[in-house]
PDB file of C-alpha atoms in Angstrom:
ATOM      1  CA  MET A   1       0.000   0.000   0.000  1.00 59.00           C
ATOM      2  CA  THR A   2       1.278   3.458  -0.812  1.00 65.00           C
ATOM      3  CA  GLN A   3       1.658   5.888   2.054  1.00 75.00           C
ATOM      4  CA  ASP A   4      -1.311   8.195   2.374  1.00 86.00           C
ATOM      5  CA  LEU A   5      -0.258  11.461   3.965  1.00 89.00           C
ATOM      6  CA  PHE A   6      -2.403  14.436   4.764  1.00 95.00           C
ATOM      7  CA  GLN A   7      -1.214  17.933   3.897  1.00 95.00           C
ATOM      8  CA  ILE A   8      -2.445  21.168   5.404  1.00 95.00           C
ATOM      9  CA  ALA A   9      -0.809  24.497   4.595  1.00 92.00           C
ATOM     10  CA  GLY A  10       2.359  22.810   3.371  1.00 92.00           C
ATOM     11  CA  LYS A  11       2.848  20.554   6.399  1.00 94.00           C
ATOM     12  CA  THR A  12       2.361  16.793   6.273  1.00 96.00           C
ATOM     13  CA  TYR A  13       0.504  14.746   8.881  1.00 96.00           C
ATOM     14  CA  GLY A  14      -0.061  11.030   9.376  1.00 95.00           C
ATOM     15  CA  SER A  15      -3.448  11.366  11.091  1.00 97.00           C
ATOM     16  CA  ARG A  16      -6.582  12.687   9.440  1.00 98.00           C
ATOM     17  CA  LEU A  17      -8.386  13.035  12.750  1.00 98.00           C
ATOM     18  CA  LEU A  18      -8.247  16.475  14.355  1.00 98.00           C
ATOM     19  CA  VAL A  19      -9.543  16.779  17.893  1.00 97.00           C
ATOM     20  CA  GLY A  20     -10.696  19.446  20.295  1.00 95.00           C
ATOM     21  CA  THR A  21      -9.412  19.740  23.837  1.00 95.00           C
ATOM     22  CA  GLY A  22     -12.581  20.950  25.571  1.00 92.00           C
ATOM     23  CA  LYS A  23     -15.127  19.307  27.874  1.00 93.00           C
ATOM     24  CA  TYR A  24     -12.815  16.712  29.448  1.00 93.00           C
ATOM     25  CA  LYS A  25     -12.867  15.841  33.149  1.00 92.00           C
ATOM     26  CA  ASP A  26      -9.286  17.061  33.614  1.00 92.00           C
ATOM     27  CA  PHE A  27      -6.071  17.593  31.678  1.00 93.00           C
ATOM     28  CA  ALA A  28      -4.911  14.016  32.292  1.00 93.00           C
ATOM     29  CA  GLU A  29      -8.042  12.689  30.592  1.00 94.00           C
ATOM     30  CA  THR A  30      -7.596  15.209  27.773  1.00 95.00           C
ATOM     31  CA  ARG A  31      -4.083  13.956  27.167  1.00 96.00           C
ATOM     32  CA  ALA A  32      -5.025  10.267  27.384  1.00 97.00           C
ATOM     33  CA  ALA A  33      -7.905  10.719  24.917  1.00 97.00           C
ATOM     34  CA  ILE A  34      -5.747  12.624  22.460  1.00 97.00           C
ATOM     35  CA  ASP A  35      -3.059   9.964  22.637  1.00 97.00           C
ATOM     36  CA  ALA A  36      -5.679   7.274  21.971  1.00 98.00           C
ATOM     37  CA  SER A  37      -7.026   9.251  19.008  1.00 98.00           C
ATOM     38  CA  GLY A  38      -3.615   9.514  17.377  1.00 97.00           C
ATOM     39  CA  ALA A  39      -4.408  13.129  16.462  1.00 98.00           C
ATOM     40  CA  GLU A  40      -1.507  15.425  15.668  1.00 97.00           C
ATOM     41  CA  ILE A  41      -3.528  18.630  15.310  1.00 97.00           C
ATOM     42  CA  VAL A  42      -5.471  19.808  18.370  1.00 97.00           C
ATOM     43  CA  THR A  43      -7.779  22.774  18.642  1.00 96.00           C
ATOM     44  CA  VAL A  44      -7.554  25.202  21.549  1.00 96.00           C
ATOM     45  CA  ALA A  45      -9.606  28.214  22.575  1.00 96.00           C
ATOM     46  CA  ILE A  46      -8.229  31.626  23.536  1.00 95.00           C
ATOM     47  CA  ARG A  47      -9.656  33.033  26.771  1.00 94.00           C
ATOM     48  CA  ARG A  48      -8.967  35.728  29.330  1.00 94.00           C
ATOM     49  CA  VAL A  49      -6.470  34.883  32.072  1.00 92.00           C
ATOM     50  CA  ASN A  50      -8.268  34.097  35.304  1.00 87.00           C
ATOM     51  CA  ILE A  51      -6.382  36.670  37.325  1.00 83.00           C
ATOM     52  CA  GLY A  52      -5.390  35.601  40.812  1.00 74.00           C
ATOM     53  CA  GLN A  53      -6.559  32.039  40.277  1.00 71.00           C
ATOM     54  CA  THR A  54      -3.943  30.809  37.846  1.00 60.00           C
ATOM     55  CA  ALA A  55      -0.723  31.018  39.846  1.00 63.00           C
ATOM     56  CA  GLY A  56       0.802  27.574  40.276  1.00 69.00           C
ATOM     57  CA  GLU A  57      -2.062  25.815  38.497  1.00 76.00           C
ATOM     58  CA  PRO A  58      -1.172  23.501  35.631  1.00 82.00           C
ATOM     59  CA  SER A  59      -2.205  24.649  32.175  1.00 86.00           C
ATOM     60  CA  LEU A  60      -3.349  22.845  29.067  1.00 89.00           C
ATOM     61  CA  LEU A  61       0.031  23.521  27.501  1.00 88.00           C
ATOM     62  CA  ASP A  62       1.777  21.546  30.245  1.00 88.00           C
ATOM     63  CA  TYR A  63      -0.196  18.467  29.228  1.00 93.00           C
ATOM     64  CA  LEU A  64      -0.128  19.050  25.472  1.00 93.00           C
ATOM     65  CA  PRO A  65       3.227  20.670  24.756  1.00 92.00           C
ATOM     66  CA  PRO A  66       3.282  22.639  21.496  1.00 90.00           C
ATOM     67  CA  SER A  67       6.486  20.747  20.668  1.00 91.00           C
ATOM     68  CA  GLU A  68       4.448  17.521  20.363  1.00 94.00           C
ATOM     69  CA  PHE A  69       1.244  18.778  18.747  1.00 96.00           C
ATOM     70  CA  THR A  70       0.227  21.266  16.108  1.00 96.00           C
ATOM     71  CA  TYR A  71      -2.060  23.750  17.795  1.00 96.00           C
ATOM     72  CA  LEU A  72      -5.124  24.975  15.995  1.00 96.00           C
ATOM     73  CA  PRO A  73      -6.369  28.023  17.911  1.00 97.00           C
ATOM     74  CA  ASN A  74     -10.048  28.664  17.276  1.00 96.00           C
ATOM     75  CA  THR A  75     -12.432  31.590  17.482  1.00 97.00           C
ATOM     76  CA  ALA A  76     -15.198  29.706  19.275  1.00 94.00           C
ATOM     77  CA  GLY A  77     -17.649  32.098  20.869  1.00 93.00           C
ATOM     78  CA  CYS A  78     -16.984  34.931  18.399  1.00 97.00           C
ATOM     79  CA  TYR A  79     -20.058  36.441  16.744  1.00 97.00           C
ATOM     80  CA  SER A  80     -18.364  39.061  14.552  1.00 98.00           C
ATOM     81  CA  ALA A  81     -15.499  39.187  12.081  1.00 98.00           C
ATOM     82  CA  ASP A  82     -13.753  41.782  14.263  1.00 97.00           C
ATOM     83  CA  ASP A  83     -13.817  39.603  17.387  1.00 96.00           C
ATOM     84  CA  ALA A  84     -12.571  36.587  15.429  1.00 97.00           C
ATOM     85  CA  ILE A  85      -9.705  38.580  13.889  1.00 97.00           C
ATOM     86  CA  ARG A  86      -8.703  40.017  17.262  1.00 96.00           C
ATOM     87  CA  THR A  87      -8.776  36.582  18.868  1.00 96.00           C
ATOM     88  CA  LEU A  88      -6.528  35.058  16.208  1.00 97.00           C
ATOM     89  CA  ARG A  89      -4.051  37.921  16.319  1.00 97.00           C
ATOM     90  CA  LEU A  90      -3.760  37.241  20.056  1.00 96.00           C
ATOM     91  CA  ALA A  91      -3.373  33.524  19.315  1.00 96.00           C
ATOM     92  CA  ARG A  92      -0.563  34.234  16.877  1.00 96.00           C
ATOM     93  CA  GLU A  93       1.251  36.277  19.520  1.00 96.00           C
ATOM     94  CA  LEU A  94       0.530  33.681  22.220  1.00 94.00           C
ATOM     95  CA  LEU A  95       1.900  30.809  20.136  1.00 93.00           C
ATOM     96  CA  ASP A  96       5.019  32.555  18.815  1.00 92.00           C
ATOM     97  CA  ASP A  97       3.960  33.649  15.340  1.00 92.00           C
ATOM     98  CA  HIS A  98       1.874  30.529  14.764  1.00 93.00           C
ATOM     99  CA  LYS A  99      -0.133  30.840  11.531  1.00 96.00           C
ATOM    100  CA  LEU A 100      -2.457  27.823  11.326  1.00 97.00           C
ATOM    101  CA  VAL A 101      -5.869  28.772  12.744  1.00 98.00           C
ATOM    102  CA  LYS A 102      -9.475  27.662  12.805  1.00 98.00           C
ATOM    103  CA  LEU A 103     -11.870  30.448  11.931  1.00 98.00           C
ATOM    104  CA  GLU A 104     -15.447  30.096  13.100  1.00 97.00           C
ATOM    105  CA  VAL A 105     -17.866  32.973  13.404  1.00 98.00           C
ATOM    106  CA  LEU A 106     -21.158  32.019  14.989  1.00 96.00           C
ATOM    107  CA  GLY A 107     -24.513  33.471  14.133  1.00 96.00           C
ATOM    108  CA  ASP A 108     -26.838  32.104  16.765  1.00 95.00           C
ATOM    109  CA  PRO A 109     -26.244  31.092  20.406  1.00 94.00           C
ATOM    110  CA  GLN A 110     -28.956  28.424  20.336  1.00 93.00           C
ATOM    111  CA  THR A 111     -27.795  26.468  17.287  1.00 93.00           C
ATOM    112  CA  LEU A 112     -24.194  27.778  16.992  1.00 93.00           C
ATOM    113  CA  TYR A 113     -24.883  27.948  13.265  1.00 94.00           C
ATOM    114  CA  PRO A 114     -22.114  29.859  11.458  1.00 96.00           C
ATOM    115  CA  ASN A 115     -22.602  33.453  10.310  1.00 97.00           C
ATOM    116  CA  VAL A 116     -21.363  33.107   6.766  1.00 97.00           C
ATOM    117  CA  ARG A 117     -21.223  36.829   5.953  1.00 97.00           C
ATOM    118  CA  GLU A 118     -18.966  37.557   8.950  1.00 98.00           C
ATOM    119  CA  THR A 119     -16.933  34.411   8.251  1.00 98.00           C
ATOM    120  CA  LEU A 120     -16.179  35.582   4.691  1.00 98.00           C
ATOM    121  CA  LYS A 121     -15.237  39.036   5.968  1.00 98.00           C
ATOM    122  CA  ALA A 122     -12.860  37.657   8.604  1.00 98.00           C
ATOM    123  CA  ALA A 123     -11.332  35.148   6.171  1.00 98.00           C
ATOM    124  CA  GLU A 124     -10.366  37.931   3.747  1.00 98.00           C
ATOM    125  CA  VAL A 125      -8.547  39.911   6.419  1.00 98.00           C
ATOM    126  CA  LEU A 126      -6.827  36.901   7.991  1.00 98.00           C
ATOM    127  CA  VAL A 127      -5.591  35.496   4.681  1.00 98.00           C
ATOM    128  CA  LYS A 128      -4.169  38.934   3.791  1.00 98.00           C
ATOM    129  CA  GLU A 129      -2.399  39.019   7.167  1.00 97.00           C
ATOM    130  CA  GLY A 130      -0.672  35.729   6.362  1.00 97.00           C
ATOM    131  CA  PHE A 131      -2.730  33.317   8.457  1.00 98.00           C
ATOM    132  CA  ASP A 132      -3.350  29.766   7.210  1.00 98.00           C
ATOM    133  CA  VAL A 133      -7.103  29.681   7.686  1.00 98.00           C
ATOM    134  CA  MET A 134      -9.031  26.456   8.173  1.00 98.00           C
ATOM    135  CA  VAL A 135     -12.579  27.671   8.043  1.00 98.00           C
ATOM    136  CA  TYR A 136     -15.692  26.302   9.705  1.00 97.00           C
ATOM    137  CA  THR A 137     -18.751  26.990   7.570  1.00 97.00           C
ATOM    138  CA  SER A 138     -22.190  25.825   6.557  1.00 96.00           C
ATOM    139  CA  ASP A 139     -22.435  23.049   3.976  1.00 96.00           C
ATOM    140  CA  ASP A 140     -23.343  25.494   1.206  1.00 97.00           C
ATOM    141  CA  PRO A 141     -21.116  24.715  -1.797  1.00 97.00           C
ATOM    142  CA  ILE A 142     -21.213  28.289  -3.118  1.00 97.00           C
ATOM    143  CA  VAL A 143     -19.985  29.685   0.179  1.00 98.00           C
ATOM    144  CA  ALA A 144     -17.344  26.943   0.315  1.00 98.00           C
ATOM    145  CA  ARG A 145     -16.125  27.982  -3.132  1.00 98.00           C
ATOM    146  CA  GLU A 146     -15.930  31.644  -2.135  1.00 98.00           C
ATOM    147  CA  LEU A 147     -13.919  30.746   0.972  1.00 98.00           C
ATOM    148  CA  GLU A 148     -11.530  28.744  -1.186  1.00 98.00           C
ATOM    149  CA  GLN A 149     -11.189  31.641  -3.632  1.00 98.00           C
ATOM    150  CA  ILE A 150     -10.352  33.975  -0.741  1.00 98.00           C
ATOM    151  CA  GLY A 151      -7.439  31.655   0.024  1.00 98.00           C
ATOM    152  CA  CYS A 152      -8.516  29.510   2.972  1.00 98.00           C
ATOM    153  CA  CYS A 153      -6.256  26.456   3.286  1.00 97.00           C
ATOM    154  CA  ALA A 154      -9.059  24.062   4.290  1.00 98.00           C
ATOM    155  CA  ILE A 155     -12.851  24.124   4.081  1.00 98.00           C
ATOM    156  CA  MET A 156     -14.626  22.644   7.082  1.00 98.00           C
ATOM    157  CA  PRO A 157     -18.366  22.312   6.601  1.00 97.00           C
ATOM    158  CA  LEU A 158     -20.562  21.174   9.463  1.00 95.00           C
ATOM    159  CA  ALA A 159     -22.048  17.688   9.282  1.00 94.00           C
ATOM    160  CA  SER A 160     -24.718  18.864  11.734  1.00 92.00           C
ATOM    161  CA  LEU A 161     -24.823  21.391  14.545  1.00 92.00           C
ATOM    162  CA  ILE A 162     -21.810  21.803  16.861  1.00 90.00           C
ATOM    163  CA  GLY A 163     -22.011  19.394  19.772  1.00 88.00           C
ATOM    164  CA  SER A 164     -25.250  17.817  18.517  1.00 92.00           C
ATOM    165  CA  GLY A 165     -23.876  14.374  17.644  1.00 92.00           C
ATOM    166  CA  MET A 166     -26.517  14.154  14.895  1.00 93.00           C
ATOM    167  CA  GLY A 167     -24.079  12.826  12.308  1.00 94.00           C
ATOM    168  CA  ILE A 168     -23.924  13.680   8.612  1.00 95.00           C
ATOM    169  CA  LEU A 169     -27.322  15.095   7.732  1.00 94.00           C
ATOM    170  CA  ASN A 170     -26.602  16.173   4.163  1.00 94.00           C
ATOM    171  CA  PRO A 171     -24.086  13.897   2.472  1.00 95.00           C
ATOM    172  CA  TRP A 172     -25.069  15.321  -0.930  1.00 95.00           C
ATOM    173  CA  ASN A 173     -23.921  18.830  -0.109  1.00 95.00           C
ATOM    174  CA  LEU A 174     -20.740  17.448   1.378  1.00 96.00           C
ATOM    175  CA  ARG A 175     -20.090  15.586  -1.872  1.00 96.00           C
ATOM    176  CA  LEU A 176     -20.618  18.735  -3.921  1.00 97.00           C
ATOM    177  CA  ILE A 177     -18.099  20.585  -1.767  1.00 97.00           C
ATOM    178  CA  ILE A 178     -15.572  17.746  -1.917  1.00 97.00           C
ATOM    179  CA  GLU A 179     -15.827  17.461  -5.695  1.00 97.00           C
ATOM    180  CA  GLN A 180     -15.306  21.149  -6.393  1.00 97.00           C
ATOM    181  CA  SER A 181     -12.579  21.874  -3.811  1.00 97.00           C
ATOM    182  CA  LYS A 182      -8.873  21.909  -4.535  1.00 97.00           C
ATOM    183  CA  VAL A 183      -8.002  22.418  -0.860  1.00 97.00           C
ATOM    184  CA  PRO A 184      -8.672  19.806   1.847  1.00 97.00           C
ATOM    185  CA  VAL A 185     -12.277  19.426   3.031  1.00 98.00           C
ATOM    186  CA  LEU A 186     -12.863  18.331   6.611  1.00 98.00           C
ATOM    187  CA  VAL A 187     -16.089  17.543   8.372  1.00 96.00           C
ATOM    188  CA  ASP A 188     -16.191  19.790  11.407  1.00 94.00           C
ATOM    189  CA  ALA A 189     -18.997  19.475  13.930  1.00 92.00           C
ATOM    190  CA  GLY A 190     -21.840  17.052  14.279  1.00 93.00           C
ATOM    191  CA  VAL A 191     -20.056  13.698  14.403  1.00 95.00           C
ATOM    192  CA  GLY A 192     -21.676  11.563  17.096  1.00 95.00           C
ATOM    193  CA  THR A 193     -20.127   8.139  16.798  1.00 97.00           C
ATOM    194  CA  ALA A 194     -17.529   6.195  14.849  1.00 98.00           C
ATOM    195  CA  SER A 195     -19.722   5.371  11.856  1.00 97.00           C
ATOM    196  CA  ASP A 196     -20.366   9.101  11.260  1.00 97.00           C
ATOM    197  CA  ALA A 197     -16.633   9.683  10.911  1.00 97.00           C
ATOM    198  CA  THR A 198     -16.308   6.711   8.591  1.00 98.00           C
ATOM    199  CA  ILE A 199     -19.150   7.913   6.370  1.00 97.00           C
ATOM    200  CA  GLY A 200     -17.518  11.338   6.114  1.00 97.00           C
ATOM    201  CA  MET A 201     -14.229   9.813   5.049  1.00 97.00           C
ATOM    202  CA  GLU A 202     -15.938   7.407   2.606  1.00 97.00           C
ATOM    203  CA  LEU A 203     -17.556  10.414   0.974  1.00 96.00           C
ATOM    204  CA  GLY A 204     -14.049  11.658   0.247  1.00 97.00           C
ATOM    205  CA  CYS A 205     -13.406  14.112   3.064  1.00 97.00           C
ATOM    206  CA  ASP A 206      -9.729  14.681   3.739  1.00 98.00           C
ATOM    207  CA  GLY A 207     -10.219  14.636   7.478  1.00 98.00           C
ATOM    208  CA  VAL A 208     -12.594  14.972  10.396  1.00 98.00           C
ATOM    209  CA  LEU A 209     -12.513  17.389  13.314  1.00 97.00           C
ATOM    210  CA  MET A 210     -14.404  16.541  16.481  1.00 96.00           C
ATOM    211  CA  ASN A 211     -14.517  17.215  20.189  1.00 95.00           C
ATOM    212  CA  THR A 212     -17.809  16.352  21.904  1.00 94.00           C
ATOM    213  CA  ALA A 213     -18.142  12.958  20.198  1.00 96.00           C
ATOM    214  CA  ILE A 214     -15.055  11.899  22.155  1.00 97.00           C
ATOM    215  CA  ALA A 215     -15.256  14.032  25.299  1.00 95.00           C
ATOM    216  CA  GLY A 216     -18.987  13.356  25.702  1.00 94.00           C
ATOM    217  CA  ALA A 217     -18.742   9.566  25.341  1.00 96.00           C
ATOM    218  CA  ARG A 218     -19.147   7.414  28.463  1.00 97.00           C
ATOM    219  CA  ASP A 219     -15.534   6.297  28.011  1.00 97.00           C
ATOM    220  CA  PRO A 220     -13.778   9.124  26.150  1.00 97.00           C
ATOM    221  CA  ILE A 221     -10.447   7.334  25.828  1.00 98.00           C
ATOM    222  CA  ARG A 222     -12.022   4.286  24.262  1.00 98.00           C
ATOM    223  CA  MET A 223     -14.115   6.443  21.931  1.00 98.00           C
ATOM    224  CA  ALA A 224     -10.988   8.341  20.924  1.00 98.00           C
ATOM    225  CA  HIS A 225      -9.485   5.049  19.802  1.00 98.00           C
ATOM    226  CA  ALA A 226     -12.708   4.121  17.998  1.00 98.00           C
ATOM    227  CA  MET A 227     -12.559   7.425  16.115  1.00 98.00           C
ATOM    228  CA  LYS A 228      -8.972   6.800  15.083  1.00 98.00           C
ATOM    229  CA  LEU A 229      -9.989   3.439  13.605  1.00 98.00           C
ATOM    230  CA  ALA A 230     -13.143   4.909  12.043  1.00 98.00           C
ATOM    231  CA  VAL A 231     -11.275   7.668  10.225  1.00 98.00           C
ATOM    232  CA  GLU A 232      -8.656   5.206   9.021  1.00 97.00           C
ATOM    233  CA  ALA A 233     -11.297   2.702   7.876  1.00 98.00           C
ATOM    234  CA  GLY A 234     -13.260   5.348   6.022  1.00 98.00           C
ATOM    235  CA  ARG A 235     -10.155   6.701   4.318  1.00 97.00           C
ATOM    236  CA  GLU A 236      -9.036   3.214   3.256  1.00 97.00           C
ATOM    237  CA  ALA A 237     -12.495   2.401   1.898  1.00 97.00           C
ATOM    238  CA  PHE A 238     -12.536   5.658  -0.042  1.00 97.00           C
ATOM    239  CA  LEU A 239      -9.118   4.962  -1.557  1.00 96.00           C
ATOM    240  CA  ALA A 240     -10.034   1.343  -2.276  1.00 97.00           C
ATOM    241  CA  GLY A 241     -13.194   2.403  -4.123  1.00 96.00           C
ATOM    242  CA  ARG A 242     -16.352   0.690  -3.037  1.00 94.00           C
ATOM    243  CA  MET A 243     -18.185  -1.863  -5.178  1.00 92.00           C
ATOM    244  CA  PRO A 244     -21.080  -0.457  -7.185  1.00 90.00           C
ATOM    245  CA  LYS A 245     -24.498  -0.739  -5.600  1.00 87.00           C
ATOM    246  CA  LYS A 246     -26.720  -3.144  -7.521  1.00 84.00           C
ATOM    247  CA  LEU A 247     -30.321  -2.847  -6.533  1.00 82.00           C
ATOM    248  CA  TYR A 248     -32.531  -5.881  -7.181  1.00 81.00           C
ATOM    249  CA  SER A 249     -29.679  -7.875  -8.679  1.00 78.00           C
ATOM    250  CA  GLY A 250     -28.236 -10.529  -6.457  1.00 77.00           C
ATOM    251  CA  ASP A 251     -24.746 -11.669  -7.354  1.00 80.00           C
ATOM    252  CA  PRO A 252     -23.657 -14.640  -5.234  1.00 83.00           C
ATOM    253  CA  SER A 253     -20.090 -14.793  -4.031  1.00 88.00           C
ATOM    254  CA  SER A 254     -20.014 -18.582  -4.291  1.00 88.00           C
ATOM    255  CA  PRO A 255     -19.804 -20.393  -7.654  1.00 88.00           C
ATOM    256  CA  LEU A 256     -23.062 -21.305  -9.363  1.00 84.00           C
ATOM    257  CA  ALA A 257     -21.531 -24.428 -10.900  1.00 87.00           C
ATOM    258  CA  GLY A 258     -20.901 -27.644  -9.017  1.00 88.00           C
ATOM    259  CA  LEU A 259     -23.932 -27.631  -6.794  1.00 88.00           C
ATOM    260  CA  ILE A 260     -24.948 -31.060  -5.622  1.00 88.00           C
ATOM    261  CA  ALA A 261     -27.764 -32.272  -7.782  1.00 80.00           C
ATOM    262  CA  ALA A 262     -31.302 -31.961  -6.660  1.00 67.00           C
ATOM    263  CA  LYS A 263     -33.179 -35.236  -6.706  1.00 63.00           C
TER     264      LYS A 263
ATOM    265  CA  MET B   1      -2.111  55.955  41.688  1.00 90.00           C
ATOM    266  CA  ILE B   2      -3.216  54.688  38.260  1.00 94.00           C
ATOM    267  CA  GLU B   3      -6.194  52.612  37.266  1.00 95.00           C
ATOM    268  CA  LEU B   4      -6.029  49.986  34.523  1.00 95.00           C
ATOM    269  CA  SER B   5      -8.850  47.943  33.069  1.00 96.00           C
ATOM    270  CA  ILE B   6      -7.620  44.341  32.994  1.00 95.00           C
ATOM    271  CA  ASN B   7      -9.869  41.789  31.284  1.00 95.00           C
ATOM    272  CA  GLY B   8     -12.800  44.102  31.842  1.00 94.00           C
ATOM    273  CA  ALA B   9     -12.201  44.720  35.553  1.00 94.00           C
ATOM    274  CA  PRO B  10     -10.641  47.881  37.091  1.00 95.00           C
ATOM    275  CA  ARG B  11      -7.422  47.498  39.097  1.00 93.00           C
ATOM    276  CA  GLN B  12      -5.362  50.131  40.865  1.00 94.00           C
ATOM    277  CA  PHE B  13      -1.586  50.315  40.978  1.00 93.00           C
ATOM    278  CA  PRO B  14       0.525  52.706  43.063  1.00 93.00           C
ATOM    279  CA  ALA B  15       2.473  54.001  40.062  1.00 92.00           C
ATOM    280  CA  THR B  16       3.024  53.633  36.345  1.00 93.00           C
ATOM    281  CA  LEU B  17       4.450  50.229  35.443  1.00 94.00           C
ATOM    282  CA  THR B  18       5.539  48.233  32.391  1.00 95.00           C
ATOM    283  CA  VAL B  19       3.744  45.225  30.932  1.00 96.00           C
ATOM    284  CA  GLN B  20       6.574  43.092  32.312  1.00 95.00           C
ATOM    285  CA  GLN B  21       6.067  44.489  35.822  1.00 95.00           C
ATOM    286  CA  LEU B  22       2.330  43.938  35.530  1.00 94.00           C
ATOM    287  CA  ALA B  23       2.914  40.303  34.566  1.00 93.00           C
ATOM    288  CA  GLU B  24       5.114  39.932  37.655  1.00 92.00           C
ATOM    289  CA  ALA B  25       2.472  41.509  39.881  1.00 92.00           C
ATOM    290  CA  LEU B  26      -0.164  39.134  38.506  1.00 91.00           C
ATOM    291  CA  GLU B  27       2.122  36.096  38.884  1.00 89.00           C
ATOM    292  CA  LEU B  28       2.099  35.360  35.178  1.00 89.00           C
ATOM    293  CA  ILE B  29       5.839  34.965  34.728  1.00 87.00           C
ATOM    294  CA  GLY B  30       6.686  31.573  33.277  1.00 84.00           C
ATOM    295  CA  LYS B  31       3.210  31.211  31.803  1.00 86.00           C
ATOM    296  CA  ARG B  32       2.371  31.541  28.149  1.00 90.00           C
ATOM    297  CA  PHE B  33       0.065  34.519  27.747  1.00 93.00           C
ATOM    298  CA  ALA B  34      -0.574  37.266  25.224  1.00 96.00           C
ATOM    299  CA  VAL B  35      -1.295  40.924  25.813  1.00 96.00           C
ATOM    300  CA  GLU B  36      -3.502  43.376  23.987  1.00 96.00           C
ATOM    301  CA  LEU B  37      -3.208  47.037  25.016  1.00 96.00           C
ATOM    302  CA  ASN B  38      -6.011  49.367  23.909  1.00 96.00           C
ATOM    303  CA  GLY B  39      -6.819  47.000  21.040  1.00 94.00           C
ATOM    304  CA  GLU B  40      -3.227  46.486  19.848  1.00 94.00           C
ATOM    305  CA  ILE B  41      -1.051  43.429  20.477  1.00 96.00           C
ATOM    306  CA  VAL B  42       2.035  44.026  22.605  1.00 96.00           C
ATOM    307  CA  PRO B  43       4.670  41.521  21.376  1.00 96.00           C
ATOM    308  CA  LYS B  44       6.639  39.662  24.073  1.00 94.00           C
ATOM    309  CA  ARG B  45       9.882  41.404  23.131  1.00 94.00           C
ATOM    310  CA  LEU B  46       8.265  44.755  23.998  1.00 96.00           C
ATOM    311  CA  HIS B  47       6.837  43.768  27.407  1.00 95.00           C
ATOM    312  CA  ALA B  48       9.771  45.251  29.328  1.00 95.00           C
ATOM    313  CA  GLU B  49       9.696  48.583  27.541  1.00 95.00           C
ATOM    314  CA  THR B  50       5.942  49.168  27.190  1.00 96.00           C
ATOM    315  CA  THR B  51       4.680  51.508  29.891  1.00 95.00           C
ATOM    316  CA  LEU B  52       1.093  51.412  31.075  1.00 95.00           C
ATOM    317  CA  ASN B  53      -0.774  54.619  31.799  1.00 94.00           C
ATOM    318  CA  ASP B  54      -3.873  55.544  33.736  1.00 94.00           C
ATOM    319  CA  GLY B  55      -7.004  54.446  31.874  1.00 95.00           C
ATOM    320  CA  ASP B  56      -5.302  51.835  29.662  1.00 96.00           C
ATOM    321  CA  ARG B  57      -7.394  48.831  28.703  1.00 96.00           C
ATOM    322  CA  LEU B  58      -5.638  45.457  28.716  1.00 96.00           C
ATOM    323  CA  GLU B  59      -6.641  41.991  27.633  1.00 96.00           C
ATOM    324  CA  LEU B  60      -4.500  39.119  28.916  1.00 95.00           C
ATOM    325  CA  VAL B  61      -5.259  35.753  27.333  1.00 95.00           C
ATOM    326  CA  VAL B  62      -4.137  32.134  27.499  1.00 93.00           C
ATOM    327  CA  ALA B  63      -4.886  28.954  25.569  1.00 93.00           C
ATOM    328  CA  VAL B  64      -7.571  26.741  27.142  1.00 93.00           C
ATOM    329  CA  GLY B  65      -9.355  23.556  26.145  1.00 92.00           C
ATOM    330  CA  GLY B  66     -11.790  24.047  23.277  1.00 90.00           C
ATOM    331  CA  GLY B  67     -13.200  22.464  20.152  1.00 85.00           C
TER     332      GLY B  67
END
């Protein structure tokens, strides 16, 4: 088998599973789950220092050293292009001129559905400022194309709402986006269980990004491992090329000849 | 006496101080954090020479778990 490597913004990765670092019981569980997932790219959020309460406390970075993982700072919680841009400028400073970022601009606190207009606006500015922008968006192929034209390095449509675990609700739109895109397409948001990740990869996605599907499982570490296998299985099946579906036409796997004679 | 707004909350200091001195006062030395002063990033290499004045607005951020 030929080696199948995954490239984002000029860097090569072995794993096509990207994971979030939120919602775990503690940092030890975060680390154990990420190790089990095999992920090399991990998302982080940028938040205000908790003044007076942080001295001596361990931080996420102690458990997930930037020397071992590629950080993907996000703009979770931002509802305007300006807030998202500000957040990622801070992230770039925080992580020593780090350029790979996840842009997400939300439009509604109930559904966390992306605000596409603000997302496009922020993407233009960030690309001009030299960021490598992986962009969370709706599964609208026209918007996906515009984001690619702006210069985003990966398009990340939702499979269903963030944290919903509803799986891939519109595989047809995902296919349209995959077929037209020259940059990697990753399913971001909505994966609930292993088969969802596999279906995404079988559709031809280049990768999957998830957080709650792992952190919200009864046994997050075991689910992290399941997701690793699911992404690998889906990718292999996609590369292998599935057999055609043949409705109403049975085709036995065993030979027709040589059956013992009926009386 | 000067008053700074730090992460949205007012805080008083006896005299003008640098970003570096503020980080020391807040026990942030050794931690990875980023500073925005009145909407502009203050790069790490400028922490020791950037002076804070009465009324300045600061945002101090860190990386935390997120998806």
